[in-house]
Short mmCIF file of C-alpha atoms and ligand atoms in Angstrom, two decimals:
data_model
loop_
_atom_site.label_atom_id
_atom_site.label_comp_id
_atom_site.label_asym_id
_atom_site.label_seq_id
_atom_site.Cartn_x
_atom_site.Cartn_y
_atom_site.Cartn_z
CA MET A 12 0.00 0.00 0.00
CA LYS A 13 1.32 3.43 -0.89
CA LYS A 14 2.17 5.59 2.10
CA ASP A 15 0.70 9.06 2.65
CA PHE A 16 3.49 11.55 2.51
CA ILE A 17 4.23 15.25 2.45
CA LEU A 18 6.63 16.56 -0.17
CA ILE A 19 8.72 19.60 0.67
CA LEU A 20 10.12 21.59 -2.21
CA ASP A 21 13.36 23.07 -1.01
CA PHE A 22 14.19 26.60 -2.11
CA GLY A 23 17.46 26.66 -0.19
CA SER A 24 16.44 27.72 3.31
CA GLN A 25 18.69 26.60 6.14
CA TYR A 26 15.51 25.39 7.86
CA SER A 27 14.06 23.22 5.04
CA HIS A 28 15.26 19.95 6.56
CA MET A 29 13.75 21.05 9.89
CA ILE A 30 10.30 21.06 8.32
CA ALA A 31 10.85 17.44 7.28
CA ARG A 32 12.06 16.45 10.73
CA ARG A 33 9.19 18.14 12.54
CA ILE A 34 6.59 16.40 10.36
CA ARG A 35 8.29 13.03 10.74
CA ASP A 36 8.35 13.67 14.49
CA ILE A 37 4.58 14.03 14.46
CA GLY A 38 4.35 10.70 12.67
CA VAL A 39 3.96 11.39 8.96
CA TYR A 40 6.42 10.35 6.28
CA THR A 41 8.01 13.36 4.60
CA LEU A 42 10.47 13.83 1.77
CA LEU A 43 12.56 16.80 0.78
CA SER A 44 13.38 17.55 -2.86
CA HIS A 45 15.17 20.42 -4.52
CA TYR A 46 12.47 22.56 -6.07
CA ASN A 47 13.97 22.03 -9.48
CA ASP A 48 14.10 18.25 -9.30
CA VAL A 49 10.33 17.83 -9.38
CA ASP A 50 7.82 19.28 -11.77
CA TYR A 51 4.09 19.00 -12.37
CA ASP A 52 4.40 15.51 -13.91
CA VAL A 53 6.53 14.11 -11.10
CA ILE A 54 4.27 15.53 -8.43
CA SER A 55 1.10 14.30 -10.08
CA LYS A 56 2.66 10.85 -10.38
CA LYS A 57 4.04 10.70 -6.85
CA LYS A 58 0.75 11.98 -5.43
CA PRO A 59 1.90 13.52 -2.15
CA LYS A 60 -0.95 14.35 0.25
CA GLY A 61 0.46 17.85 0.64
CA LEU A 62 3.16 20.13 -0.70
CA ILE A 63 5.25 22.54 1.31
CA LEU A 64 7.22 25.29 -0.40
CA SER A 65 10.15 26.11 1.86
CA GLY A 66 11.88 29.37 2.60
CA GLY A 67 14.95 30.45 0.68
CA PRO A 68 17.49 33.25 0.48
CA PHE A 69 16.03 34.82 -2.69
CA SER A 70 13.78 37.59 -3.89
CA VAL A 71 11.11 36.51 -6.33
CA TYR A 72 11.97 39.47 -8.58
CA GLU A 73 15.68 38.71 -8.81
CA LYS A 74 17.07 37.44 -12.08
CA ASN A 75 17.38 33.64 -11.87
CA SER A 76 15.35 33.45 -8.67
CA PRO A 77 13.93 29.94 -8.22
CA LEU A 78 10.38 29.70 -9.54
CA ILE A 79 7.99 26.85 -10.18
CA SER A 80 5.21 26.44 -12.69
CA LYS A 81 1.82 27.77 -11.64
CA SER A 82 0.36 24.52 -12.96
CA ILE A 83 1.07 22.80 -9.63
CA PHE A 84 -1.87 24.76 -8.19
CA GLN A 85 -4.12 22.87 -10.61
CA LEU A 86 -3.24 19.56 -8.98
CA ASN A 87 -5.58 20.29 -6.11
CA ILE A 88 -3.02 19.10 -3.60
CA PRO A 89 -3.00 21.21 -0.41
CA ILE A 90 -0.07 23.63 -0.43
CA PHE A 91 1.68 25.43 2.41
CA GLY A 92 4.18 28.18 1.60
CA ILE A 93 6.70 29.23 4.20
CA CYS A 94 8.60 32.56 3.97
CA TYR A 95 10.00 32.57 0.41
CA GLY A 96 7.32 29.94 -0.28
CA MET A 97 4.66 32.50 0.69
CA GLN A 98 6.19 35.18 -1.49
CA LEU A 99 6.39 32.74 -4.38
CA ILE A 100 2.74 31.71 -4.08
CA SER A 101 1.67 35.37 -3.91
CA PHE A 102 3.86 36.27 -6.87
CA LEU A 103 2.55 33.42 -9.03
CA PHE A 104 -1.03 34.45 -8.27
CA GLY A 105 -0.27 38.06 -9.24
CA GLY A 106 0.39 39.65 -5.83
CA GLU A 107 3.10 42.22 -5.17
CA ILE A 108 6.24 41.56 -3.14
CA LYS A 109 8.59 44.28 -1.95
CA LYS A 110 11.56 44.80 0.33
CA SER A 111 10.35 45.21 3.90
CA LYS A 112 11.04 48.52 5.57
CA TYR A 113 13.06 46.64 8.16
CA LYS A 114 14.82 43.33 7.73
CA GLU A 115 13.17 41.20 10.36
CA TYR A 116 15.08 38.42 12.11
CA GLY A 117 13.92 36.86 15.34
CA LYS A 118 10.84 36.82 17.52
CA SER A 119 7.64 38.61 16.48
CA HIS A 120 4.11 38.80 17.89
CA LEU A 121 1.55 37.09 15.67
CA ILE A 122 -2.10 38.17 15.78
CA ILE A 123 -4.53 35.86 14.06
CA ASP A 124 -7.25 37.80 12.18
CA HIS A 125 -9.30 34.78 11.13
CA THR A 126 -9.43 32.14 13.81
CA ASN A 127 -11.87 29.95 11.91
CA ASN A 128 -9.40 28.63 9.37
CA SER A 129 -7.93 25.14 9.42
CA LEU A 130 -4.29 26.24 9.61
CA PHE A 131 -4.77 28.06 12.91
CA TYR A 132 -7.28 25.63 14.39
CA GLY A 133 -6.93 25.57 18.20
CA ILE A 134 -4.17 28.21 18.27
CA PRO A 135 -4.53 31.27 20.53
CA LYS A 136 -5.20 34.61 18.83
CA LYS A 137 -1.84 35.96 19.98
CA SER A 138 1.46 34.08 20.01
CA ILE A 139 5.18 34.34 19.31
CA VAL A 140 6.56 33.45 15.88
CA TRP A 141 10.08 33.39 14.38
CA MET A 142 10.69 35.67 11.41
CA SER A 143 13.67 35.79 9.08
CA HIS A 144 13.03 37.85 5.95
CA PHE A 145 13.87 40.98 3.99
CA ASP A 146 11.00 40.84 1.45
CA GLU A 147 7.30 40.68 2.20
CA VAL A 148 3.96 40.54 0.43
CA LYS A 149 2.62 44.09 -0.02
CA ILE A 150 -0.47 43.43 -2.15
CA ILE A 151 -2.18 40.08 -1.90
CA PRO A 152 -3.59 38.27 -4.94
CA LYS A 153 -7.36 38.62 -5.26
CA GLU A 154 -8.00 34.92 -4.60
CA PHE A 155 -6.48 35.21 -1.09
CA LYS A 156 -7.33 36.77 2.25
CA ILE A 157 -5.05 37.88 5.06
CA ILE A 158 -5.43 35.56 8.03
CA ALA A 159 -2.78 36.96 10.39
CA HIS A 160 -0.44 39.92 10.90
CA THR A 161 2.35 40.91 13.27
CA THR A 162 3.21 44.29 14.73
CA SER A 163 5.70 44.95 11.94
CA CYS A 164 4.28 42.87 9.09
CA ASN A 165 0.71 43.50 7.95
CA ILE A 166 0.52 40.36 5.89
CA ALA A 167 1.99 37.55 7.98
CA ALA A 168 -0.31 34.74 6.80
CA LEU A 169 -2.57 34.15 3.83
CA GLY A 170 -5.25 31.67 2.92
CA HIS A 171 -6.78 31.01 -0.52
CA LEU A 172 -10.52 31.72 -0.62
CA ASN A 173 -11.47 28.39 -2.25
CA LYS A 174 -8.48 26.12 -2.37
CA ASN A 175 -6.39 24.51 0.36
CA ILE A 176 -3.47 26.88 -0.13
CA TYR A 177 -1.94 28.58 2.89
CA ALA A 178 1.15 30.69 3.33
CA VAL A 179 3.01 32.22 6.26
CA GLN A 180 5.83 34.74 6.38
CA PHE A 181 7.28 33.27 9.59
CA HIS A 182 8.88 29.87 10.23
CA PRO A 183 6.55 27.37 11.95
CA GLU A 184 9.32 24.72 11.85
CA VAL A 185 11.61 26.69 14.17
CA LYS A 186 11.20 25.89 17.86
CA HIS A 187 10.87 29.59 18.78
CA THR A 188 7.52 29.71 16.96
CA GLU A 189 5.35 28.90 19.95
CA TYR A 190 2.55 27.09 18.10
CA GLY A 191 4.56 26.13 14.99
CA ILE A 192 4.17 22.43 15.57
CA PHE A 193 0.37 22.88 15.93
CA MET A 194 0.28 24.69 12.57
CA LEU A 195 2.24 21.88 10.92
CA LYS A 196 -0.07 19.31 12.54
CA ASN A 197 -3.11 21.25 11.33
CA PHE A 198 -1.72 21.31 7.82
CA VAL A 199 -0.76 17.65 7.78
CA PHE A 200 -3.80 16.16 9.53
CA HIS A 201 -6.72 18.61 9.11
CA ILE A 202 -5.86 19.99 5.70
CA CYS A 203 -3.96 17.16 3.96
CA LYS A 204 -5.79 14.40 5.86
CA CYS A 205 -2.65 12.30 6.30
CA SER A 206 -2.73 9.29 8.54
CA LEU A 207 -0.04 8.47 11.11
CA ASN A 208 2.43 6.28 9.26
CA TRP A 209 5.97 7.07 10.37
CA LYS A 210 7.06 5.06 13.35
CA LEU A 211 10.65 4.12 13.92
CA ASN A 212 9.67 0.72 15.35
CA ASN A 213 7.95 -0.20 12.11
CA PHE A 214 10.93 1.11 10.24
CA VAL A 215 13.32 -1.32 11.93
CA LYS A 216 11.06 -4.31 11.49
CA ASN A 217 10.29 -3.54 7.84
CA THR A 218 13.93 -2.84 7.05
CA ILE A 219 15.06 -6.14 8.58
CA ASP A 220 12.41 -8.00 6.56
CA ASN A 221 13.37 -6.23 3.34
CA ILE A 222 17.07 -6.89 3.79
CA LYS A 223 16.41 -10.55 4.52
CA LYS A 224 14.45 -10.86 1.27
CA ARG A 225 16.85 -8.83 -0.82
CA VAL A 226 20.07 -10.45 0.37
CA ASN A 227 18.69 -13.97 0.25
CA LYS A 228 21.66 -16.08 1.43
CA LYS A 229 24.25 -13.90 -0.29
CA LYS A 230 26.93 -12.10 1.72
CA VAL A 231 27.21 -8.42 2.58
CA ILE A 232 30.27 -6.41 3.47
CA LEU A 233 29.75 -3.25 5.47
CA GLY A 234 32.13 -0.31 5.31
CA PHE A 235 32.28 0.12 9.06
CA SER A 236 33.45 3.47 10.44
CA GLY A 237 32.59 2.96 14.10
CA GLY A 238 30.12 5.84 14.34
CA VAL A 239 26.53 5.49 15.48
CA ASP A 240 25.28 5.30 11.87
CA SER A 241 27.46 2.33 11.04
CA PHE A 242 26.67 0.59 14.35
CA VAL A 243 22.92 0.92 13.74
CA THR A 244 23.38 -0.22 10.14
CA ALA A 245 25.42 -3.21 11.31
CA TYR A 246 22.86 -4.06 13.97
CA ILE A 247 19.94 -4.03 11.54
CA ILE A 248 21.76 -6.05 8.87
CA HIS A 249 23.14 -8.48 11.45
CA LYS A 250 19.63 -9.03 12.78
CA ALA A 251 18.46 -9.72 9.23
CA ILE A 252 21.23 -12.03 7.99
CA GLY A 253 23.45 -12.90 10.96
CA ASN A 254 27.04 -13.75 10.11
CA SER A 255 26.49 -13.32 6.38
CA LEU A 256 27.40 -9.75 7.27
CA ILE A 257 31.11 -8.94 7.41
CA CYS A 258 32.05 -5.55 8.83
CA ILE A 259 35.21 -4.14 7.35
CA PHE A 260 37.05 -1.49 9.28
CA VAL A 261 39.85 0.24 7.43
CA ASP A 262 42.69 1.67 9.44
CA THR A 263 43.52 4.58 7.19
CA GLY A 264 46.15 5.92 9.55
CA LEU A 265 43.94 9.00 9.77
CA LEU A 266 42.11 7.90 12.90
CA LEU A 267 42.04 9.12 16.47
CA GLU A 268 44.24 7.55 19.14
CA ASN A 269 43.39 3.89 19.95
CA GLU A 270 40.37 4.04 17.64
CA LYS A 271 41.05 0.64 16.09
CA GLU A 272 41.23 -1.08 19.48
CA LYS A 273 38.06 0.67 20.72
CA ILE A 274 36.09 -0.35 17.64
CA PHE A 275 37.34 -3.90 17.83
CA SER A 276 36.22 -4.37 21.42
CA LEU A 277 32.82 -2.72 20.81
CA CYS A 278 32.21 -5.03 17.84
CA GLU A 279 33.16 -8.03 19.93
CA LYS A 280 30.64 -6.92 22.54
CA MET A 281 27.93 -6.67 19.87
CA HIS A 282 28.99 -10.00 18.24
CA PHE A 283 29.51 -8.34 14.84
CA PRO A 284 31.97 -10.22 12.63
CA ILE A 285 34.66 -7.64 11.93
CA LYS A 286 37.78 -7.58 9.82
CA ILE A 287 40.35 -4.84 10.27
CA ILE A 288 42.49 -3.85 7.32
CA ASP A 289 45.71 -2.00 7.91
CA ALA A 290 45.99 0.45 5.02
CA LYS A 291 47.96 3.22 6.72
CA LYS A 292 50.84 3.28 4.23
CA ARG A 293 48.55 3.06 1.23
CA PHE A 294 46.43 6.06 2.28
CA LEU A 295 49.39 8.19 3.25
CA SER A 296 51.16 7.61 -0.05
CA LYS A 297 48.00 8.40 -2.05
CA LEU A 298 47.48 11.61 -0.08
CA THR A 299 51.02 12.86 -0.43
CA GLY A 300 51.01 16.13 -2.34
CA VAL A 301 47.19 16.46 -2.26
CA VAL A 302 46.07 19.83 -0.95
CA ASP A 303 42.53 20.36 -2.22
CA PRO A 304 39.90 19.06 0.27
CA GLU A 305 37.59 17.67 -2.38
CA ILE A 306 40.47 15.80 -4.03
CA LYS A 307 41.43 14.39 -0.60
CA ARG A 308 37.88 13.07 -0.30
CA LYS A 309 37.90 11.60 -3.81
CA VAL A 310 41.30 9.95 -3.30
CA ILE A 311 40.14 8.45 -0.01
CA GLY A 312 36.76 7.38 -1.42
CA LYS A 313 38.52 5.65 -4.30
CA GLU A 314 40.93 3.84 -1.97
CA PHE A 315 38.05 2.65 0.17
CA ILE A 316 36.32 1.24 -2.87
CA CYS A 317 39.50 -0.48 -4.11
CA LEU A 318 39.99 -2.05 -0.69
CA PHE A 319 36.38 -3.18 -0.42
CA GLN A 320 36.56 -4.60 -3.93
CA LYS A 321 39.77 -6.46 -3.08
CA GLU A 322 38.29 -7.83 0.15
CA SER A 323 35.08 -8.84 -1.55
CA ASN A 324 37.05 -10.88 -4.10
CA LYS A 325 38.27 -13.02 -1.21
CA ILE A 326 34.74 -13.84 -0.01
CA ASN A 327 32.51 -16.35 -1.78
CA ASN A 328 28.97 -15.47 -2.63
CA ILE A 329 29.32 -11.78 -1.93
CA GLU A 330 26.88 -9.48 -3.65
CA PHE A 331 26.33 -6.38 -1.52
CA LEU A 332 28.19 -3.45 0.01
CA ALA A 333 26.38 -1.79 2.92
CA GLN A 334 26.98 1.74 4.18
CA GLY A 335 25.71 3.84 7.06
CA THR A 336 24.67 6.73 4.81
CA ILE A 337 22.01 8.97 6.38
CA TYR A 338 19.63 11.53 4.86
CA SER A 339 21.75 14.58 5.66
CA ASP A 340 24.74 12.99 3.86
CA ILE A 341 22.56 12.72 0.80
CA ILE A 342 21.10 16.22 1.03
CA GLU A 343 24.45 17.90 1.63
CA SER A 344 26.33 15.90 -0.98
CA SER A 345 23.70 15.97 -3.68
CA VAL A 346 24.31 17.86 -6.85
CA SER A 347 21.22 18.28 -8.92
CA SER A 348 22.04 18.75 -12.57
CA LYS A 349 19.31 21.35 -12.85
CA ASN A 350 19.78 22.78 -9.44
CA LEU A 351 20.90 26.35 -9.07
CA ILE A 352 20.74 26.83 -5.36
CA SER A 353 21.84 24.18 -2.96
CA ASN A 354 25.07 23.16 -4.63
CA SER A 355 27.03 20.30 -3.23
CA ILE A 356 28.70 21.53 -0.06
CA LYS A 357 31.08 18.65 0.45
CA SER A 358 31.19 15.24 -1.11
CA HIS A 359 31.08 13.23 2.11
CA HIS A 360 33.06 10.18 1.22
CA ASN A 361 30.25 7.76 1.88
CA VAL A 362 28.12 9.36 -0.83
CA GLY A 363 29.48 11.84 -3.32
CA GLY A 364 33.07 10.66 -3.17
CA LEU A 365 32.30 7.03 -3.78
CA PRO A 366 33.10 6.20 -7.39
CA THR A 367 30.35 3.57 -7.41
CA THR A 368 30.93 2.88 -11.08
CA LEU A 369 34.11 1.10 -9.99
CA MET A 370 32.10 -1.00 -7.63
CA LYS A 371 30.55 -4.21 -8.83
CA LEU A 372 28.65 -4.76 -5.60
CA LYS A 373 25.08 -3.60 -5.06
CA LEU A 374 24.56 -0.97 -2.39
CA ILE A 375 22.53 -1.39 0.80
CA GLU A 376 21.94 1.84 2.72
CA PRO A 377 19.17 1.13 5.24
CA LEU A 378 19.39 4.51 6.97
CA LYS A 379 19.53 6.74 3.93
CA LYS A 380 16.11 8.28 4.59
CA LEU A 381 16.74 8.99 8.29
CA PHE A 382 18.06 12.04 10.08
CA LYS A 383 20.80 11.66 12.70
CA ASP A 384 18.47 12.03 15.67
CA GLU A 385 16.19 9.36 14.20
CA VAL A 386 19.19 7.03 13.91
CA ARG A 387 20.04 7.71 17.57
CA LYS A 388 16.45 7.06 18.61
CA ILE A 389 16.57 3.71 16.81
CA GLY A 390 19.94 2.91 18.35
CA LYS A 391 18.50 3.65 21.78
CA LYS A 392 15.49 1.43 21.16
CA LEU A 393 17.78 -1.35 19.97
CA GLY A 394 19.71 -1.06 23.21
CA LEU A 395 23.09 0.05 21.81
CA PRO A 396 25.52 1.13 24.54
CA LYS A 397 25.72 4.86 25.38
CA GLU A 398 29.36 5.04 24.30
CA ILE A 399 28.19 4.22 20.77
CA LEU A 400 24.99 6.28 20.76
CA TYR A 401 26.59 9.48 21.94
CA ARG A 402 29.94 9.25 20.16
CA HIS A 403 30.73 12.42 18.33
CA PRO A 404 30.72 11.94 14.58
CA PHE A 405 34.09 11.48 12.94
CA PRO A 406 34.38 12.12 9.20
CA GLY A 407 35.26 9.28 6.83
CA PRO A 408 38.36 11.11 5.50
CA GLY A 409 39.45 11.41 9.14
CA LEU A 410 42.28 13.65 10.23
CA SER A 411 43.20 14.41 6.59
CA ILE A 412 40.47 17.06 6.38
CA ARG A 413 41.50 18.54 9.72
CA ILE A 414 45.00 19.15 8.43
CA ILE A 415 44.56 22.13 6.18
CA GLY A 416 46.59 21.68 3.01
CA GLY A 417 49.14 18.91 2.61
CA VAL A 418 49.04 15.86 4.87
CA SER A 419 52.18 14.23 6.31
CA GLU A 420 52.90 11.56 8.91
CA LYS A 421 54.38 14.21 11.20
CA LYS A 422 51.29 16.43 11.00
CA ILE A 423 48.96 13.48 11.59
CA SER A 424 50.90 12.58 14.72
CA ILE A 425 50.79 16.19 16.02
CA LEU A 426 47.08 16.47 15.41
CA ARG A 427 46.29 13.05 16.90
CA LYS A 428 48.06 13.98 20.15
CA ALA A 429 46.19 17.29 20.34
CA GLU A 430 42.83 15.63 19.65
CA ASN A 431 43.53 13.10 22.37
CA ILE A 432 44.17 15.83 24.95
CA LEU A 433 40.96 17.56 23.93
CA LEU A 434 39.01 14.31 24.35
CA GLN A 435 40.51 13.72 27.80
CA GLU A 436 39.58 17.22 28.96
CA LEU A 437 36.04 17.00 27.56
CA ILE A 438 35.60 13.91 29.70
CA THR A 439 37.28 15.39 32.79
CA TYR A 440 35.14 18.53 32.60
CA LYS A 441 32.03 16.38 31.86
CA ILE A 442 31.42 18.33 28.67
CA TYR A 443 31.62 15.51 26.11
CA ASN A 444 27.91 14.70 26.18
CA SER A 445 26.70 18.28 26.23
CA VAL A 446 28.43 19.28 23.00
CA SER A 447 27.75 17.70 19.62
CA GLN A 448 31.23 17.59 18.15
CA ALA A 449 34.68 18.76 19.24
CA PHE A 450 37.97 18.59 17.41
CA ILE A 451 41.17 20.35 16.47
CA VAL A 452 42.19 21.75 13.10
CA LEU A 453 45.86 22.06 12.24
CA LEU A 454 46.63 25.12 10.12
CA PRO A 455 49.47 25.30 7.62
CA VAL A 456 50.55 28.48 9.38
CA LYS A 457 53.35 28.84 11.92
CA SER A 458 53.61 31.46 14.60
CA VAL A 459 56.32 32.59 16.96
CA GLY A 460 56.07 31.49 20.55
CA ILE A 461 58.17 30.93 23.60
CA LYS A 462 58.59 27.66 25.47
CA GLY A 463 61.03 27.34 28.39
CA ASP A 464 62.70 30.65 27.52
CA LYS A 465 63.32 29.47 23.97
CA ARG A 466 61.82 30.91 20.82
CA THR A 467 59.55 28.47 19.00
CA TYR A 468 58.14 28.61 15.51
CA GLU A 469 55.33 26.09 15.41
CA TYR A 470 51.86 25.45 13.97
CA VAL A 471 48.69 27.26 14.93
CA ALA A 472 45.79 24.98 15.82
CA ILE A 473 42.10 25.76 16.01
CA LEU A 474 39.73 24.40 18.59
CA ARG A 475 36.30 23.74 17.06
CA ILE A 476 33.46 22.76 19.40
CA ILE A 477 29.87 22.98 18.27
CA ASN A 478 26.31 22.26 19.28
CA THR A 479 23.74 21.15 16.78
CA GLU A 480 20.53 19.17 16.52
CA ASP A 481 21.21 17.67 13.14
CA PHE A 482 24.65 18.81 11.84
CA MET A 483 22.98 20.79 9.05
CA THR A 484 23.13 23.99 11.09
CA ALA A 485 25.31 24.50 14.16
CA THR A 486 26.48 27.09 16.66
CA PHE A 487 29.83 27.21 18.42
CA SER A 488 29.67 25.99 22.02
CA ARG A 489 29.84 28.65 24.71
CA LEU A 490 32.30 26.96 27.07
CA SER A 491 34.05 28.30 30.16
CA TYR A 492 37.36 30.13 29.81
CA ASP A 493 38.64 27.75 32.44
CA PHE A 494 38.07 24.76 30.15
CA LEU A 495 39.41 26.57 27.07
CA GLU A 496 42.51 27.64 28.96
CA LYS A 497 43.14 24.11 30.22
CA VAL A 498 42.92 22.60 26.73
CA SER A 499 45.10 25.33 25.27
CA ASN A 500 47.72 25.00 28.03
CA ARG A 501 47.91 21.26 27.78
CA ILE A 502 48.17 21.15 24.00
CA THR A 503 50.78 23.89 23.72
CA ASN A 504 52.80 22.33 26.56
CA GLU A 505 52.49 18.67 25.68
CA VAL A 506 52.41 18.64 21.89
CA ASP A 507 55.61 19.42 20.07
CA GLY A 508 54.66 21.30 16.94
CA ILE A 509 51.80 23.48 18.23
CA ASN A 510 52.45 26.72 20.08
CA ARG A 511 49.17 28.59 19.59
CA ILE A 512 45.48 27.72 19.88
CA ALA A 513 42.51 29.79 18.72
CA TYR A 514 38.82 29.08 19.33
CA ASP A 515 36.50 29.07 16.32
CA ILE A 516 33.38 31.12 17.08
CA THR A 517 31.55 30.83 13.77
CA SER A 518 28.21 29.14 13.23
CA LYS A 519 27.10 26.90 10.38
CA PRO A 520 26.07 28.61 8.16
CA PRO A 521 28.06 30.60 7.10
CA SER A 522 30.90 28.21 8.04
CA THR A 523 30.71 24.45 7.89
CA ILE A 524 31.58 22.31 10.89
CA GLU A 525 34.82 20.89 9.51
CA TRP A 526 37.25 23.37 8.02
CA GLU A 527 37.73 21.44 4.80
P1 XMP B 25 30.26 19.91 7.66
O1 XMP B 25 31.73 20.18 7.76
O2 XMP B 25 29.84 19.50 6.28
O3 XMP B 25 30.01 18.65 8.57
O4 XMP B 25 29.43 21.01 8.22
C1 XMP B 25 28.77 18.09 8.89
C2 XMP B 25 29.05 16.77 9.56
O5 XMP B 25 29.58 15.86 8.59
C3 XMP B 25 30.89 15.45 8.96
N1 XMP B 25 31.67 15.41 7.72
C4 XMP B 25 31.93 14.28 7.05
N2 XMP B 25 31.60 13.01 7.29
N3 XMP B 25 32.75 12.34 5.34
C5 XMP B 25 32.03 12.02 6.43
O6 XMP B 25 31.75 10.84 6.63
C6 XMP B 25 33.13 13.61 5.02
O7 XMP B 25 33.78 13.85 4.01
C7 XMP B 25 32.69 14.63 5.93
N4 XMP B 25 32.85 15.98 5.95
C8 XMP B 25 32.22 16.43 7.06
C9 XMP B 25 31.39 16.48 9.95
O8 XMP B 25 32.38 15.94 10.81
C10 XMP B 25 30.10 16.85 10.65
O9 XMP B 25 29.76 15.91 11.65
#
């Protein structure tokens, strides 16, 4: 039976994926597509129960601004426009959009003018909403009526007079919008009439059944990185096919201290069959002279594939390669041929960097439609140990993308020591579990310092510690000077090669979490 689902057309807002997560949280399957990847035909074929047009950083009047065909309004699918989505709907229906007098970012007071509409069902007349815009609708199309305003925005929400088309200038998906989740529920249940169909328990059971059927006595190798995604992937596949799964952990030489030993003992605990391949020399020699981060990723991706291919040749009856790819890997790595806006940010090695054409094995990616927090929830339900569930993510290309520019054995060793000190202090200060990711970046820049009355000329390192819900947006962690000082003192004293530490205080966006 085909599942009810909501389709979000992404116009490039940093919050688009949040809309998907919120709706999945309330129990309805939701997909996110770049606005340009789906047209009238695709939508009418896929038959979503509702369409959401996301926000985006554009002005509808700009040259090359992302537009869609007005024909989608003929499909009679309920539509909800958010921020840019609202401006787009108004524009396509002939309304007028202009720069707001004031750019508005942050909390605003919403006043509902028409309480008897389905979008605002059960929501108090006055509430707080989160705004983030520089354009706004000035003249509404004649088929619409204003259903809410704020103190600084006269047209904060619109409803079509006859069709199920709604639009809001604010962001209901952001937690600061007090009744945002109620609005999304109203849209999904009252307006689109979706049924509850997204439950992680069902997901696990169905996925195990599907894998069992698909694999059918063949063997599967799993590129095992040791993060929560690969543990959950291993768990699900192991449940489905037992020891026909072989986890392969590649020691690239770009790992954290004692990583190999930790992974080995955790796998033993979970009874996963694991094979460790020592490929330190191979990776280092391939990376020598490579400076560009994307080329580092491609080189590493290619080596992984060659190794997996070589290993698979040694195993009889092997047909599949499994990976712990999750939805955000796919969104952030995707490059749509037609897409103008959300260009590939980084080719995370488990997606974009994998030259799958070289690979004869078929791919199994059971988590590819899940967000990180959904993977953790599943892991928790499956009873995975805390040390796996709450491990900070570690990128596939490892320390190579934390060494800016050229990679060498010496630099890897410097960085590994510094990272180890950071990890120890995060644990001592009981900070590890309250931040989402913490690491050091080694710059190709030296500075003058003084150690034991002697002049030094050593590398500058950056401390990067962030908090995030989903790794798509992030803020730097506001930690005590005491902690920062301790980490800085220990690294500059104990690690030969680093004499200066700086703390990175940028958010994502505009920065990314890793430096490369
Ligand atoms: P960025 O730097 O893109 O990071 O903001 C988001 C999350 O992804 C991790 N990351 C990677 N993971 N291969 C991976 O498997 C990669 O090439 C890669 N690049 C970044 C990063 O550590 C963060 O958790």
